[in-house]
């Protein structure tokens, strides 16, 4: 009995090939569709980077504004501190003036009391001398000299005191203003024209002259600085 031989099925043999190994297409990324979740993640990452860049620029602007405000505040505080210092100096000068005036008044009273006591003592001695020997009496020259010396010292002290508080003229004929007199002079000028008194006082630093009782300023120097400031204000206008 002849065996019936079936023809070989080539297609069936292909079906028997194992497909467990990786496809060569996967190496090049052609197998399957790209993931939607992967695309959304990439888009979110790009958007986050752009937002981060914008945020950094906004932060820089905020920092710059804060630095400008801090600089302006520091400048204003320095000006206010300088003005307070000048006001304190003026107040101390006024207190010093009052103290000197009181001291001068006390010296005058002491001088009058001393003169009166010396005069009474000398008169008593003269009376006693007249009663003892009947001769006339004349005041000694030492008393007259001493009395004139006291008066001279009192006048000199008063003149120096007045120099300190107001103004005087130096040997070259320039009018010299003390600190308090300078402040009053600038205040009167500011009522007539636009004047920045703290700026003028700042420019006067280093131009002081000494008159024995502290700093003072020549009026010609003050007027020159005031004129310069007025010219600058007019140029800006």
Short mmCIF file of C-alpha atoms in Angstrom, two decimals:
data_model
loop_
_atom_site.label_atom_id
_atom_site.label_comp_id
_atom_site.label_asym_id
_atom_site.label_seq_id
_atom_site.Cartn_x
_atom_site.Cartn_y
_atom_site.Cartn_z
CA UNK A 1 0.00 0.00 0.00
CA UNK A 2 1.43 3.21 -1.14
CA UNK A 3 1.71 5.97 1.46
CA UNK A 4 -0.01 9.11 0.55
CA UNK A 5 2.47 11.93 0.77
CA UNK A 6 1.16 15.42 1.46
CA UNK A 7 2.93 18.29 -0.29
CA UNK A 8 5.05 20.45 1.87
CA UNK A 9 3.24 23.69 2.98
CA UNK A 10 5.81 26.46 2.89
CA UNK A 11 3.41 28.99 4.41
CA UNK A 12 2.76 26.80 7.40
CA UNK A 13 6.47 26.68 8.05
CA UNK A 14 6.53 30.43 8.16
CA UNK A 15 3.80 30.36 10.77
CA UNK A 16 5.96 28.13 12.89
CA UNK A 17 8.78 30.69 13.08
CA UNK A 18 9.00 32.11 16.59
CA UNK A 19 8.21 35.79 16.85
CA UNK A 20 9.60 36.10 20.34
CA UNK A 21 12.77 37.94 19.24
CA UNK A 22 12.78 41.73 18.89
CA UNK A 23 11.82 43.11 15.55
CA UNK A 24 14.63 44.84 13.65
CA UNK A 25 12.26 47.79 13.08
CA UNK A 26 12.20 48.61 16.76
CA UNK A 27 15.85 49.66 16.57
CA UNK A 28 14.89 52.58 14.35
CA UNK A 29 11.75 53.50 16.19
CA UNK A 30 9.32 52.49 13.45
CA UNK A 31 7.42 49.91 15.43
CA UNK A 32 4.26 51.16 17.04
CA UNK A 33 2.80 54.70 17.35
CA UNK A 34 4.41 57.44 19.50
CA UNK A 35 2.91 57.81 22.96
CA UNK A 36 0.50 60.73 23.45
CA UNK A 37 1.58 61.04 27.07
CA UNK A 38 5.22 61.48 25.97
CA UNK A 39 4.27 64.36 23.64
CA UNK A 40 2.25 66.11 26.36
CA UNK A 41 5.15 65.79 28.84
CA UNK A 42 7.59 67.36 26.38
CA UNK A 43 5.18 70.25 25.73
CA UNK A 44 4.72 70.89 29.47
CA UNK A 45 8.49 70.93 29.99
CA UNK A 46 9.00 73.55 27.26
CA UNK A 47 6.22 75.72 28.69
CA UNK A 48 7.73 75.47 32.20
CA UNK A 49 11.11 76.60 30.88
CA UNK A 50 9.54 79.62 29.18
CA UNK A 51 7.63 80.56 32.36
CA UNK A 52 10.83 80.18 34.38
CA UNK A 53 12.65 82.53 32.00
CA UNK A 54 9.88 85.14 32.24
CA UNK A 55 9.85 84.81 36.02
CA UNK A 56 13.58 85.46 36.22
CA UNK A 57 13.25 88.63 34.16
CA UNK A 58 10.42 89.84 36.38
CA UNK A 59 12.48 89.07 39.49
CA UNK A 60 15.38 91.11 38.10
CA UNK A 61 13.06 94.07 37.52
CA UNK A 62 11.72 93.83 41.06
CA UNK A 63 15.24 93.66 42.49
CA UNK A 64 16.30 96.70 40.48
CA UNK A 65 13.27 98.67 41.66
CA UNK A 66 14.01 97.71 45.26
CA UNK A 67 17.64 98.80 44.88
CA UNK A 68 16.55 102.17 43.45
CA UNK A 69 14.12 102.71 46.31
CA UNK A 70 16.78 101.81 48.85
CA UNK A 71 19.27 104.23 47.27
CA UNK A 72 16.72 107.05 47.27
CA UNK A 73 15.79 106.32 50.88
CA UNK A 74 19.46 106.33 51.94
CA UNK A 75 20.04 109.66 50.14
CA UNK A 76 16.99 111.20 51.80
CA UNK A 77 18.06 109.92 55.23
CA UNK A 78 21.53 111.45 54.81
CA UNK A 79 20.01 114.82 53.90
CA UNK A 80 17.61 114.69 56.84
CA UNK A 81 20.44 113.74 59.20
CA UNK A 82 22.53 116.67 57.93
CA UNK A 83 19.60 119.06 58.42
CA UNK A 84 19.03 117.77 61.95
CA UNK A 85 22.72 118.25 62.71
CA UNK A 86 22.58 121.85 61.48
CA UNK A 87 19.47 122.53 63.53
CA UNK A 88 21.20 121.04 66.58
CA UNK A 89 24.26 123.23 65.99
CA UNK A 90 22.01 126.27 65.73
CA UNK A 91 20.23 125.33 68.94
CA UNK A 92 23.53 124.83 70.75
CA UNK A 93 24.77 128.20 69.48
CA UNK A 94 21.62 129.86 70.80
CA UNK A 95 22.07 128.16 74.17
CA UNK A 96 25.70 129.25 74.22
CA UNK A 97 24.65 132.83 73.45
CA UNK A 98 22.18 132.83 76.34
CA UNK A 99 24.78 131.37 78.68
CA UNK A 100 27.29 134.05 77.70
CA UNK A 101 24.72 136.79 78.13
CA UNK A 102 23.89 135.52 81.62
CA UNK A 103 27.57 135.26 82.50
CA UNK A 104 28.16 138.81 81.28
CA UNK A 105 25.29 140.11 83.38
CA UNK A 106 26.63 138.32 86.45
CA UNK A 107 30.09 139.81 85.86
CA UNK A 108 28.60 143.28 85.64
CA UNK A 109 26.76 142.78 88.92
CA UNK A 110 29.88 141.45 90.61
CA UNK A 111 31.88 144.38 89.28
CA UNK A 112 29.35 146.87 90.61
CA UNK A 113 29.22 145.16 93.99
CA UNK A 114 33.00 145.01 94.19
CA UNK A 115 33.33 148.64 93.23
CA UNK A 116 30.73 149.65 95.80
CA UNK A 117 32.40 147.67 98.55
CA UNK A 118 35.83 149.08 97.73
CA UNK A 119 34.44 152.58 97.63
CA UNK A 120 32.76 152.18 101.00
CA UNK A 121 35.92 150.73 102.52
CA UNK A 122 38.03 153.56 101.19
CA UNK A 123 35.54 156.15 102.41
CA UNK A 124 35.55 154.59 105.88
CA UNK A 125 39.32 154.63 105.97
CA UNK A 126 39.33 158.22 104.82
CA UNK A 127 36.90 159.23 107.55
CA UNK A 128 38.94 157.46 110.15
CA UNK A 129 42.09 159.20 108.93
CA UNK A 130 40.41 162.61 108.98
CA UNK A 131 39.12 162.03 112.48
CA UNK A 132 42.56 160.99 113.70
CA UNK A 133 44.79 163.75 112.28
CA UNK A 134 42.42 166.26 110.75
CA UNK A 135 44.12 166.10 107.35
CA UNK A 136 42.39 165.87 103.99
CA UNK A 137 42.17 162.57 102.12
CA UNK A 138 42.50 161.72 98.43
CA UNK A 139 41.76 158.32 96.84
CA UNK A 140 44.93 156.40 96.01
CA UNK A 141 45.98 156.07 92.37
CA UNK A 142 45.98 152.24 92.66
CA UNK A 143 42.21 152.26 93.21
CA UNK A 144 41.58 154.47 90.19
CA UNK A 145 43.77 152.26 87.98
CA UNK A 146 42.11 149.13 89.23
CA UNK A 147 38.66 150.56 88.60
CA UNK A 148 39.52 151.60 85.04
CA UNK A 149 41.07 148.19 84.36
CA UNK A 150 37.88 146.42 85.43
CA UNK A 151 35.78 148.65 83.19
CA UNK A 152 38.14 148.05 80.26
CA UNK A 153 37.96 144.27 80.70
CA UNK A 154 34.18 144.38 80.90
CA UNK A 155 33.90 146.42 77.70
CA UNK A 156 36.34 144.10 75.90
CA UNK A 157 34.41 141.02 77.01
CA UNK A 158 31.16 142.60 75.79
CA UNK A 159 32.71 143.46 72.41
CA UNK A 160 33.99 139.93 71.95
CA UNK A 161 30.62 138.55 72.93
CA UNK A 162 28.86 140.70 70.32
CA UNK A 163 31.36 139.60 67.68
CA UNK A 164 30.56 136.00 68.35
CA UNK A 165 26.81 136.37 68.12
CA UNK A 166 26.26 138.62 65.13
CA UNK A 167 28.77 140.02 62.66
CA UNK A 168 31.73 142.34 62.36
CA UNK A 169 34.23 143.61 59.79
CA UNK A 170 37.74 142.26 59.57
CA UNK A 171 40.88 144.28 58.90
CA UNK A 172 40.35 144.14 55.12
CA UNK A 173 36.82 145.52 55.42
CA UNK A 174 34.97 142.26 54.74
CA UNK A 175 31.82 141.61 56.71
CA UNK A 176 32.15 138.39 58.75
CA UNK A 177 29.02 136.49 59.78
CA UNK A 178 28.98 133.96 62.61
CA UNK A 179 27.14 130.64 62.27
CA UNK A 180 23.91 131.99 63.75
CA UNK A 181 24.15 135.19 61.72
CA UNK A 182 24.80 133.14 58.55
CA UNK A 183 21.71 131.05 59.19
CA UNK A 184 19.56 134.15 59.71
CA UNK A 185 20.99 135.76 56.58
CA UNK A 186 20.27 132.71 54.40
CA UNK A 187 16.78 132.42 55.86
CA UNK A 188 16.01 136.01 54.87
CA UNK A 189 17.31 135.37 51.35
CA UNK A 190 15.19 132.20 51.02
CA UNK A 191 12.06 134.28 51.63
CA UNK A 192 12.88 136.34 48.52
CA UNK A 193 14.21 133.66 46.17
CA UNK A 194 14.36 129.93 45.65
CA UNK A 195 17.26 128.85 47.84
CA UNK A 196 18.41 125.45 49.15
CA UNK A 197 19.93 126.37 52.51
CA UNK A 198 21.42 122.91 53.33
CA UNK A 199 23.23 122.88 49.97
CA UNK A 200 24.66 126.35 50.61
CA UNK A 201 25.85 125.35 54.09
CA UNK A 202 27.43 122.21 52.63
CA UNK A 203 29.37 124.31 50.09
CA UNK A 204 30.50 126.65 52.87
CA UNK A 205 32.37 123.82 54.58
CA UNK A 206 36.10 124.48 54.54
CA UNK A 207 35.66 128.24 53.97
CA UNK A 208 35.42 129.20 57.65
CA UNK A 209 37.44 131.96 59.28
CA UNK A 210 38.22 132.02 62.99
CA UNK A 211 37.39 135.06 65.08
CA UNK A 212 38.33 133.74 68.50
CA UNK A 213 34.95 132.25 69.41
CA UNK A 214 34.47 129.61 66.71
CA UNK A 215 33.78 129.50 62.99
CA UNK A 216 32.44 132.35 60.87
CA UNK A 217 32.02 133.03 57.13
CA UNK A 218 32.77 136.09 55.00
CA UNK A 219 29.58 137.46 53.55
CA UNK A 220 31.16 137.84 50.10
CA UNK A 221 31.76 134.06 50.02
CA UNK A 222 28.15 133.36 51.06
CA UNK A 223 26.80 135.70 48.35
CA UNK A 224 28.99 134.05 45.71
CA UNK A 225 27.65 130.57 46.53
CA UNK A 226 24.06 131.84 46.60
CA UNK A 227 24.55 133.47 43.18
CA UNK A 228 25.96 130.23 41.74
CA UNK A 229 22.99 128.24 43.02
CA UNK A 230 20.52 130.77 41.60
CA UNK A 231 22.22 130.57 38.19
CA UNK A 232 22.00 126.78 38.21
CA UNK A 233 18.28 126.90 39.09
CA UNK A 234 17.62 129.38 36.27
CA UNK A 235 19.53 127.21 33.79
CA UNK A 236 17.37 124.21 34.64
CA UNK A 237 14.23 126.28 34.27
#
